[in-house]
Coordinates of C-alpha atoms in Angstrom, one line a residue:
Chain W
M1 CA 188.4 97.4 94.4
I2 CA 190.1 100.1 92.3
K3 CA 193.7 98.8 93.0
E4 CA 192.3 94.9 92.3
L5 CA 190.8 95.9 89.1
R6 CA 193.9 98.2 88.0
D7 CA 196.2 95.4 88.9
K8 CA 194.5 92.7 86.9
I9 CA 194.4 94.9 84.0
I10 CA 198.2 95.7 84.0
A11 CA 198.7 91.9 84.5
K12 CA 196.8 91.6 81.2
K13 CA 194.3 89.2 82.9
I14 CA 191.6 91.4 81.5
S15 CA 192.0 94.4 78.9
A16 CA 190.8 97.9 79.6
T17 CA 188.8 97.6 76.3
E18 CA 186.9 94.4 78.0
I19 CA 185.9 96.2 80.9
A20 CA 185.0 99.4 79.3
K21 CA 183.1 97.5 77.0
E22 CA 181.5 95.4 79.8
Y23 CA 180.6 98.3 82.1
C24 CA 179.0 100.3 79.1
K25 CA 176.8 97.7 78.4
K26 CA 175.8 96.8 82.0
A27 CA 175.1 100.7 82.6
K28 CA 172.9 101.1 79.5
T29 CA 171.1 97.8 80.4
Q30 CA 170.5 98.6 83.9
N31 CA 169.6 102.3 83.5
K32 CA 165.9 100.9 82.5
A33 CA 165.6 100.2 85.9
Y34 CA 167.3 102.9 87.8
N35 CA 167.5 105.7 85.5
S36 CA 170.7 106.6 87.2
F37 CA 172.2 108.1 84.1
I38 CA 171.4 110.9 81.9
S39 CA 174.0 110.4 79.1
F40 CA 176.5 108.2 78.2
T41 CA 180.2 108.8 77.4
E42 CA 180.7 105.6 75.4
E43 CA 183.4 107.0 72.7
L44 CA 185.2 108.5 75.4
A45 CA 185.3 105.4 77.6
L46 CA 186.6 103.4 74.4
E47 CA 189.1 105.5 73.3
K48 CA 190.7 105.8 76.7
A49 CA 190.5 102.2 77.3
K50 CA 192.2 101.6 74.0
S51 CA 194.9 104.1 75.0
V52 CA 195.7 102.3 78.1
D53 CA 195.8 98.9 76.8
G54 CA 198.1 100.1 73.9
R55 CA 200.5 101.6 77.0
I56 CA 200.2 98.3 78.7
A57 CA 201.2 96.2 75.8
K58 CA 204.4 98.4 75.4
D59 CA 205.2 98.2 79.2
K60 CA 204.7 101.9 79.6
E61 CA 203.4 103.7 82.8
V62 CA 199.5 104.1 83.1
G63 CA 197.6 106.0 85.8
K64 CA 196.5 105.3 89.2
L65 CA 193.0 105.0 87.7
A66 CA 194.0 102.9 84.8
G67 CA 190.8 101.1 83.2
V68 CA 188.6 101.9 86.3
P69 CA 184.9 102.8 84.9
I70 CA 183.5 106.1 86.9
A71 CA 180.7 107.9 86.4
I72 CA 180.4 111.8 86.8
K73 CA 177.5 113.6 88.1
D74 CA 175.7 115.7 85.5
N75 CA 176.5 119.2 87.1
M76 CA 180.6 118.5 86.2
L77 CA 181.5 119.3 82.6
V78 CA 183.0 116.6 80.6
K79 CA 184.1 118.5 77.5
G80 CA 182.3 117.7 74.2
Y81 CA 179.6 116.1 76.2
P82 CA 176.1 117.1 77.9
A83 CA 176.2 119.0 81.2
T84 CA 172.5 119.4 82.0
N85 CA 172.7 119.9 85.5
G86 CA 169.5 117.7 86.0
S87 CA 167.5 120.7 84.7
N88 CA 165.7 121.7 81.5
M89 CA 167.6 125.2 81.4
L90 CA 170.6 123.3 80.6
A91 CA 168.9 120.3 78.4
R92 CA 170.8 121.5 75.4
Y93 CA 174.2 122.7 76.8
I94 CA 177.2 120.9 75.7
A95 CA 180.5 121.6 77.8
S96 CA 183.2 123.7 76.1
F97 CA 186.0 122.4 78.6
D98 CA 186.6 119.7 81.3
A99 CA 186.0 120.4 84.9
D100 CA 189.4 119.9 86.6
A101 CA 188.2 117.1 88.5
V102 CA 187.4 115.3 85.3
K103 CA 190.7 116.5 84.0
F104 CA 192.4 114.7 86.6
L105 CA 190.4 111.6 86.4
K106 CA 191.4 111.5 82.6
E107 CA 195.0 112.2 83.5
E108 CA 194.9 109.0 85.6
D109 CA 193.2 106.8 82.9
A110 CA 189.8 106.4 84.4
I111 CA 187.3 105.3 82.3
I112 CA 184.3 107.8 82.1
I113 CA 181.2 105.8 81.6
G114 CA 178.3 108.4 81.7
K115 CA 176.8 111.6 83.3
T116 CA 174.7 110.7 86.3
N117 CA 171.1 112.0 87.0
M118 CA 170.5 114.3 89.7
D119 CA 167.8 116.7 91.4
D120 CA 167.0 119.7 89.4
A121 CA 170.0 122.2 89.7
A122 CA 171.2 119.9 92.6
M123 CA 168.4 121.2 94.8
G124 CA 166.8 118.2 96.4
S125 CA 167.5 115.2 98.7
S126 CA 165.7 112.5 96.9
S127 CA 166.6 113.0 93.2
E128 CA 163.0 113.3 92.2
T129 CA 163.0 116.5 90.6
S130 CA 165.6 115.7 87.7
H131 CA 163.9 117.2 84.3
F132 CA 164.9 113.5 83.0
G133 CA 162.8 111.7 85.2
P134 CA 163.5 110.5 89.0
V135 CA 166.2 108.2 89.9
K136 CA 165.0 104.7 91.2
S137 CA 166.7 103.2 94.4
N138 CA 168.8 100.2 94.0
V139 CA 167.7 99.0 97.6
A140 CA 163.9 98.6 97.1
K141 CA 161.0 99.7 94.6
G142 CA 159.2 102.9 95.7
L143 CA 162.1 104.2 98.0
V144 CA 164.2 107.1 97.1
P145 CA 168.0 106.9 96.7
G146 CA 168.5 110.3 98.4
G147 CA 170.1 113.3 96.6
S148 CA 170.9 115.2 94.9
S149 CA 173.6 113.0 93.9
G150 CA 171.2 110.0 93.6
G151 CA 172.3 109.1 90.1
S152 CA 176.0 108.6 91.0
A153 CA 174.9 106.9 94.2
V154 CA 172.6 104.1 92.5
A155 CA 175.3 103.9 90.0
V156 CA 177.9 103.0 92.7
A157 CA 175.7 100.9 94.6
S158 CA 174.1 98.8 91.9
G159 CA 177.5 97.9 90.1
Q160 CA 177.0 100.1 86.9
V161 CA 180.3 101.5 87.8
V162 CA 183.4 100.9 90.4
A163 CA 182.9 104.6 91.7
A164 CA 181.4 108.0 90.8
L165 CA 181.6 111.7 91.6
G166 CA 179.2 113.6 93.3
S167 CA 178.9 117.1 94.6
D168 CA 177.9 118.0 97.9
T169 CA 176.4 121.3 99.2
G170 CA 174.3 120.4 102.0
G171 CA 174.6 116.5 102.2
S172 CA 174.3 116.0 98.6
I173 CA 177.1 113.1 98.9
R174 CA 176.4 111.8 102.3
Q175 CA 173.0 111.5 102.4
P176 CA 172.7 109.4 99.1
A177 CA 175.4 107.3 100.0
S178 CA 173.6 106.7 103.7
F179 CA 170.2 105.7 101.5
T180 CA 172.1 103.4 99.0
G181 CA 174.6 101.7 101.5
I182 CA 177.8 103.1 100.1
I183 CA 180.5 105.2 101.2
G184 CA 180.3 109.0 100.4
L185 CA 183.0 111.9 101.4
K186 CA 182.8 115.4 101.3
P187 CA 186.1 117.0 101.2
T188 CA 187.0 120.1 103.2
Y189 CA 185.8 123.2 101.4
G190 CA 188.9 124.1 99.1
R191 CA 190.4 120.6 98.9
V192 CA 189.2 120.0 95.4
S193 CA 188.8 122.3 92.5
R194 CA 185.3 123.6 91.6
S195 CA 186.1 124.7 88.4
G196 CA 184.0 123.4 85.8
L197 CA 181.4 122.4 88.4
I198 CA 178.2 123.9 87.8
A199 CA 177.8 126.7 90.7
M200 CA 174.8 126.0 93.1
A201 CA 176.2 127.7 96.5
S202 CA 179.7 128.7 95.8
S203 CA 180.8 128.6 99.5
L204 CA 179.3 125.5 100.2
D205 CA 179.7 123.3 96.8
Q206 CA 182.5 120.5 97.1
I207 CA 183.0 117.8 94.6
G208 CA 183.6 114.2 96.4
P209 CA 183.9 110.4 95.6
F210 CA 181.1 107.8 96.3
T211 CA 183.1 104.3 96.7
T212 CA 182.2 100.9 98.0
T213 CA 185.5 101.3 100.4
V214 CA 187.4 103.8 102.3
E215 CA 190.7 102.9 100.6
D216 CA 188.9 103.6 97.0
A217 CA 187.6 107.1 98.6
A218 CA 191.1 108.0 99.4
L219 CA 192.7 107.1 96.2
L220 CA 190.1 109.1 94.4
L221 CA 190.2 112.1 96.8
Q222 CA 194.0 111.8 96.0
V223 CA 193.5 112.3 92.3
I224 CA 190.7 114.8 92.1
S225 CA 192.5 117.0 94.6
K226 CA 195.2 118.0 92.6
D227 CA 196.6 121.8 92.1
T228 CA 194.9 124.0 89.6
R229 CA 194.9 127.6 88.8
F230 CA 191.2 127.6 87.9
D231 CA 189.4 128.1 91.2
S232 CA 190.7 130.9 93.7
T233 CA 188.7 129.1 96.6
Y234 CA 191.2 125.9 96.0
A235 CA 193.6 126.1 99.1
R236 CA 196.4 124.3 97.2
K237 CA 196.6 121.4 99.7
S238 CA 196.6 118.2 97.5
F239 CA 195.7 115.0 99.5
H240 CA 197.9 112.0 100.1
W241 CA 197.0 108.8 101.6
P242 CA 199.5 107.3 103.4
L243 CA 198.8 103.8 102.8
L244 CA 198.8 102.7 106.4
T245 CA 198.7 98.8 107.2
T246 CA 195.9 97.4 109.1
K247 CA 197.9 96.9 112.3
E248 CA 198.9 100.9 112.2
I249 CA 195.1 101.5 111.5
R250 CA 194.0 99.7 114.7
E251 CA 196.8 101.8 116.6
H252 CA 195.4 104.9 115.6
I253 CA 192.1 104.0 116.6
K254 CA 193.0 103.0 119.9
N255 CA 194.3 106.2 120.7
M256 CA 191.2 108.1 118.9
R257 CA 188.7 110.4 120.8
I258 CA 185.3 110.3 119.3
G259 CA 183.0 113.1 120.1
V260 CA 179.3 112.5 119.8
P261 CA 177.0 115.6 120.2
N262 CA 173.7 115.4 121.9
E263 CA 172.2 117.3 119.3
F264 CA 172.4 114.7 117.0
F265 CA 170.3 112.4 118.9
G266 CA 167.2 114.9 118.9
E267 CA 163.8 114.4 118.1
G268 CA 163.0 113.0 114.6
L269 CA 165.9 110.6 114.8
S270 CA 164.7 107.0 114.4
P271 CA 165.0 104.8 117.0
E272 CA 166.6 101.9 115.2
I273 CA 169.1 104.4 113.3
A274 CA 170.1 105.7 116.8
N275 CA 170.7 102.3 118.2
A276 CA 172.8 101.4 115.1
V277 CA 174.9 104.5 115.6
R278 CA 175.5 103.7 119.1
T279 CA 176.3 100.3 118.4
A280 CA 179.0 101.6 116.1
F281 CA 180.2 103.7 118.9
K282 CA 180.6 100.6 121.2
V283 CA 182.6 98.9 118.4
F284 CA 184.7 101.7 118.4
Q285 CA 185.2 101.6 122.1
D286 CA 185.7 98.0 122.0
A287 CA 188.6 98.8 119.9
G288 CA 190.1 101.0 122.4
A289 CA 188.8 104.5 121.0
K290 CA 187.3 106.8 123.8
V291 CA 183.7 108.0 123.4
V292 CA 183.2 111.7 124.4
P293 CA 179.6 113.1 124.9
L294 CA 179.4 116.7 123.6
S295 CA 177.3 119.7 123.4
L296 CA 177.2 121.7 120.4
P297 CA 173.9 124.1 120.7
C298 CA 174.9 125.5 117.4
L299 CA 173.8 122.3 115.6
D300 CA 170.3 123.0 116.6
Y301 CA 170.4 126.4 114.3
A302 CA 172.5 124.5 111.3
L303 CA 169.7 123.9 109.1
A304 CA 168.0 127.0 109.3
C305 CA 171.3 128.8 108.7
Y306 CA 171.7 126.8 105.7
Y307 CA 168.3 127.5 104.5
V308 CA 169.0 131.4 104.4
L309 CA 172.8 131.3 103.2
M310 CA 172.2 128.6 100.5
P311 CA 169.3 130.2 98.6
A312 CA 171.0 133.4 98.8
E313 CA 173.8 132.1 96.7
V314 CA 171.5 130.3 94.4
S315 CA 169.7 133.3 93.6
S316 CA 172.9 134.9 92.5
N317 CA 174.5 131.7 90.8
L318 CA 171.3 131.2 88.7
A319 CA 170.9 134.8 87.5
R320 CA 173.1 133.8 84.7
Y321 CA 170.4 131.6 83.0
D322 CA 168.4 134.3 81.1
G323 CA 167.6 132.5 78.0
I324 CA 170.6 134.1 76.1
R325 CA 173.5 132.5 77.0
Y326 CA 171.7 129.5 78.3
S327 CA 168.1 128.6 77.2
P328 CA 165.7 125.5 77.5
V329 CA 164.4 126.1 73.9
E330 CA 165.9 127.4 70.9
T331 CA 166.2 131.2 70.3
G332 CA 163.1 132.8 69.1
K333 CA 160.5 130.4 70.4
I334 CA 159.8 132.1 73.4
K335 CA 158.3 135.5 72.3
R336 CA 157.8 138.3 74.7
E337 CA 157.4 142.2 74.2
T338 CA 159.4 142.9 77.2
V339 CA 162.6 141.9 78.6
L340 CA 161.7 141.1 82.0
D341 CA 158.7 139.1 80.5
F342 CA 161.1 137.3 78.3
Y343 CA 163.4 136.6 81.2
G344 CA 160.5 135.3 83.4
A345 CA 159.1 133.1 81.0
V346 CA 162.3 131.5 80.0
R347 CA 163.2 130.7 83.7
R348 CA 159.7 129.7 84.2
Q349 CA 160.3 127.1 81.8
G350 CA 163.7 126.2 82.5
F351 CA 163.6 125.6 86.3
G352 CA 161.3 123.2 88.1
T353 CA 159.3 124.4 91.1
E354 CA 162.0 123.4 93.9
V355 CA 164.7 125.7 92.2
R356 CA 162.3 128.7 91.9
R357 CA 161.2 128.3 95.3
R358 CA 164.9 128.7 96.4
I359 CA 165.7 131.4 94.2
M360 CA 162.8 133.5 95.7
L361 CA 163.8 132.6 99.1
G362 CA 167.3 133.8 98.2
T363 CA 165.9 137.0 96.7
Y364 CA 163.7 137.8 99.8
V365 CA 166.7 137.2 102.3
L366 CA 169.1 139.5 100.5
S367 CA 166.4 142.3 99.5
A368 CA 166.3 145.5 101.2
G369 CA 164.7 145.7 104.6
Y370 CA 165.6 142.1 105.1
I371 CA 169.1 141.2 104.5
D372 CA 170.2 142.2 108.1
K373 CA 167.7 140.3 109.8
Y374 CA 168.3 137.1 107.7
Y375 CA 171.5 137.0 105.8
L376 CA 173.6 138.9 108.0
Q377 CA 172.3 137.0 111.0
A378 CA 172.9 133.6 109.3
Q379 CA 176.4 134.6 108.5
R380 CA 177.1 135.3 112.1
V381 CA 175.7 132.0 113.3
R382 CA 177.7 130.5 110.8
T383 CA 180.9 132.2 112.1
K384 CA 179.6 130.9 115.7
M385 CA 179.6 127.6 114.5
A386 CA 182.8 127.2 113.0
L387 CA 184.3 128.4 116.3
D388 CA 182.2 125.8 118.2
F389 CA 183.4 123.0 116.2
Q390 CA 187.0 124.4 116.2
E391 CA 186.8 124.4 120.3
A392 CA 185.2 120.9 120.2
F393 CA 188.1 119.4 118.2
D394 CA 190.5 120.7 120.8
E395 CA 188.9 118.1 122.8
V396 CA 188.0 115.3 120.4
D397 CA 189.6 113.8 117.4
I398 CA 186.4 113.1 115.2
I399 CA 182.8 114.0 115.5
A400 CA 180.5 111.3 114.8
G401 CA 176.6 110.7 114.3
P402 CA 174.1 109.5 112.1
T403 CA 174.2 111.1 108.3
S404 CA 170.5 111.1 108.2
P405 CA 167.7 110.8 110.7
T406 CA 165.4 108.3 108.7
F407 CA 165.9 105.5 106.6
P408 CA 165.1 106.1 102.6
F409 CA 161.7 107.2 102.5
R410 CA 159.0 106.5 99.7
V411 CA 158.8 108.3 96.4
G412 CA 156.4 111.2 96.7
E413 CA 156.3 111.2 100.4
R414 CA 157.6 114.6 100.9
Q415 CA 157.4 116.4 97.6
N416 CA 154.6 118.7 98.8
D417 CA 156.2 119.5 101.9
P418 CA 159.5 121.2 101.5
L419 CA 160.7 121.8 104.9
S420 CA 160.2 117.9 105.6
M421 CA 162.3 117.2 102.9
Y422 CA 164.8 119.8 103.9
L423 CA 164.7 118.1 107.1
A424 CA 166.7 114.9 105.5
D425 CA 169.9 117.0 105.7
I426 CA 169.4 118.3 109.3
Y427 CA 172.8 116.4 110.2
T428 CA 174.8 117.1 107.0
V429 CA 174.7 120.8 106.4
A430 CA 176.9 121.9 109.6
A431 CA 179.9 120.6 107.5
N432 CA 179.3 122.6 104.5
L433 CA 178.5 125.8 106.5
T434 CA 181.7 125.3 108.6
G435 CA 183.8 123.8 105.5
L436 CA 184.5 120.7 107.5
P437 CA 185.1 117.3 105.6
G438 CA 182.6 114.5 106.0
I439 CA 182.1 110.9 105.4
S440 CA 179.1 108.7 105.4
L441 CA 179.9 105.1 106.1
P442 CA 177.3 102.0 105.9
L443 CA 175.6 101.0 109.4
H444 CA 175.3 97.3 109.8
D445 CA 172.3 95.3 110.7
L446 CA 169.4 97.4 109.8
P447 CA 166.5 96.6 107.7
L448 CA 167.3 99.4 105.5
P449 CA 170.5 101.5 104.7
A450 CA 171.7 104.1 106.8
G451 CA 174.6 106.1 107.5
L452 CA 177.2 106.6 110.1
Q453 CA 179.0 110.1 109.6
L454 CA 182.0 111.0 110.8
L455 CA 183.5 114.8 110.7
A456 CA 187.1 115.9 111.1
P457 CA 188.6 119.2 111.3
R458 CA 189.6 121.2 108.3
F459 CA 192.5 119.8 105.9
E460 CA 192.5 116.6 108.1
E461 CA 190.9 114.1 105.9
E462 CA 193.7 111.6 106.5
R463 CA 192.6 111.7 110.3
L464 CA 188.9 111.0 108.9
L465 CA 189.9 108.1 106.4
I466 CA 191.8 106.4 109.2
A467 CA 188.9 106.7 111.3
A468 CA 186.7 105.5 108.6
R469 CA 188.9 102.6 107.6
G470 CA 189.2 101.6 111.3
Y471 CA 185.7 101.6 111.3
E472 CA 185.5 99.3 108.3
L473 CA 187.8 97.0 109.9
V474 CA 186.5 96.7 113.1
S475 CA 183.0 96.6 112.4
K476 CA 183.1 93.6 109.7
Chain U
M1 CA 151.7 133.9 111.1
A2 CA 152.2 135.2 107.7
H3 CA 155.9 136.3 106.8
I4 CA 155.3 137.7 103.1
T5 CA 152.7 139.2 101.6
P6 CA 151.1 138.6 98.1
R7 CA 152.6 141.9 96.9
E8 CA 155.9 140.9 98.3
V9 CA 155.7 137.7 96.3
D10 CA 155.2 139.6 93.2
H11 CA 157.8 141.8 94.0
L12 CA 160.2 139.0 94.6
A13 CA 159.2 137.5 91.3
M14 CA 160.1 140.9 89.4
L15 CA 163.7 140.7 91.4
S16 CA 164.2 137.2 90.3
H17 CA 162.9 137.4 86.9
I18 CA 160.7 134.5 87.4
S19 CA 157.2 134.4 86.1
F20 CA 154.5 132.5 88.0
S21 CA 150.6 131.6 87.3
K22 CA 148.1 132.6 89.9
D23 CA 147.9 129.2 91.6
E24 CA 151.8 129.1 91.7
R25 CA 151.9 132.2 93.3
A26 CA 149.5 131.3 96.2
S27 CA 151.3 127.7 96.8
L28 CA 154.7 129.6 96.7
K29 CA 153.5 132.3 99.3
K30 CA 152.5 129.3 101.6
D31 CA 155.9 127.6 101.1
L32 CA 157.9 130.6 101.9
D33 CA 155.8 131.6 104.9
G34 CA 156.7 128.0 106.2
I35 CA 160.4 128.2 105.3
L36 CA 160.4 131.8 107.0
A37 CA 158.8 130.4 110.0
Y38 CA 161.5 127.8 110.5
V39 CA 164.5 129.9 109.7
E40 CA 163.0 132.8 112.4
K41 CA 164.8 130.7 115.1
L42 CA 168.2 132.4 114.1
Q43 CA 166.8 135.6 115.6
A44 CA 166.6 134.1 119.1
I45 CA 170.5 132.9 119.5
P46 CA 172.1 134.7 122.4
G47 CA 176.0 135.4 122.2
L48 CA 176.4 136.7 118.7
S49 CA 178.3 140.1 118.5
G50 CA 177.2 142.8 116.3
A51 CA 180.0 142.9 114.0
L52 CA 181.0 139.8 111.8
Q53 CA 184.0 138.1 113.4
F54 CA 186.2 135.5 111.5
A55 CA 188.4 134.3 114.2
L56 CA 189.1 130.9 113.1
R57 CA 192.7 129.7 113.8
G58 CA 194.8 128.3 110.8
S59 CA 192.5 130.3 108.1
E60 CA 194.6 130.1 105.3
S61 CA 194.6 132.9 102.8
Q62 CA 193.7 131.7 99.3
A63 CA 194.5 135.1 97.6
R64 CA 196.6 134.3 94.5
D65 CA 200.0 136.0 93.5
D66 CA 199.6 138.3 90.2
E67 CA 200.3 135.7 87.7
E68 CA 201.2 136.3 84.2
A69 CA 198.1 136.7 82.2
Q70 CA 197.2 133.9 79.6
T71 CA 194.9 133.8 76.7
L72 CA 192.6 130.9 77.1
A73 CA 191.6 129.7 73.6
L74 CA 188.1 128.9 74.7
A75 CA 186.1 131.1 72.8
D76 CA 185.0 129.1 69.6
E77 CA 184.3 126.1 72.1
V78 CA 182.1 128.5 74.1
L79 CA 180.0 130.1 71.2
E80 CA 179.4 126.1 70.3
S81 CA 177.4 125.9 73.4
V82 CA 175.4 129.0 73.2
P83 CA 171.5 128.7 71.9
A84 CA 172.1 131.0 68.7
K85 CA 174.9 133.1 67.5
N86 CA 175.6 135.3 64.5
G87 CA 179.1 135.1 63.5
R88 CA 181.2 135.7 66.6
W89 CA 178.4 137.1 68.5
V90 CA 175.7 135.4 70.9
K91 CA 172.4 135.9 69.3
G92 CA 169.1 137.1 71.5
P93 CA 165.4 137.3 70.6
K94 CA 164.2 140.4 69.5
I95 CA 162.7 142.6 72.1
R96 CA 160.3 145.3 71.3
R97 CA 160.8 147.4 74.4
T98 CA 162.6 147.4 77.7

């Protein structure tokens, strides 16, 4: 879809300015129904569109994303515009520089339409906890769109934009992609710079695209994975999509070994989703791939491991929000006698319930007397998981299973039971803990959206996207 | 089984620099007990050695070579984003005592 739109613009069948105006208007109008955007960057969009049209008129080169309307999750900085992180704490914050991913999109002439809504501080699996109101699903009234990148997912799924960026710490791209019927890609940890991404859990966070086609996801990954000096965890391995023909993709699928862990089909998985995933495996087999049953016992511990390590990192990363450098209210409006009382009051006002819960949990698992039992033990489990996956990938090329155990659940259904909310990510967290790339693809012939998740070894996004493209071709 | 005592909740709140009402504290204790009960399963995993091991094949070092220092002229932009400033200083609220 990106290529077709860009070609149309370059061929002057339509101007980038017309596209920018059309999508800005559509996004604003539809936002009343979906609340997928927190703010709009119309001035930026029109300025870029004018620049693109000017260069096309003079037959000058334009970028790979010239004229393509894109949305950015509101935990990534776009210079001069609000970056709220979905949170009251940053409701008044204006970004002082561009995130690297945003900078690279601008360099390739993308049209940034606005900043999308998300769970408070990126903590959630439903996009219900945003300080700016919940995101509403494009699928049906009363259902959640998934989270925490729900706004980006709905913006793409509803056609408000052609593609969007989200962030994924435990499934926050893949799970909302699954719940809204589109594609969501979490790259290998270290593939994409995190400079300008508001940190949640620094060893788990990764930026990735939401799109409606695998080709678009590959193109966006190519753009956002460029080299940078500003993230020391960036591995300096930018991604290049090889543009294979349909015939070449089908050849790759014929030789592919797809591993299916038993642990992805345990208690709690919807039978309809399980059947749809097995149908997807049959489709791969009919195309010549070999489906190999596996056992990865570490997967039974992944969610527990995640809910020790992630809150620990959260408690550290969110310590900076102290009412001095960042504040939900004007300085002087919160008056307290002591520094600790002041911090306590500001942070109580700035963060929602789930954020405060995770900060407290993280503080507990790092505290004296408990750090060995919880945090260090979880780190050992994490290392064991990474080794188990490494061994599994000696036997198979791709590991596959459902993205989430259920269909999109109802608004409010899990708000009072944190554990039931956390279980929405039971299949996705392993990829973050081990740094593996993962993609969610829409399953077919179901009453509601659900996703097929594919995982590949670290830095094997080419293999992952070939498998994904193959699924797209053979499952039609 | 209760994993966390009310006193520990208060201590954590102090460490986390977050204040809670009495009702919030009770609800938080219940939630934390539930989550800690769930993550308790990590204690029962066999085959983990006492020392942390990082034996992944192909772990790339991401350490940077020393590069020439550069000044990023972002101070003015950063100061624009703070809640209050006094010249080039970030302004904080008056606190009577620590």
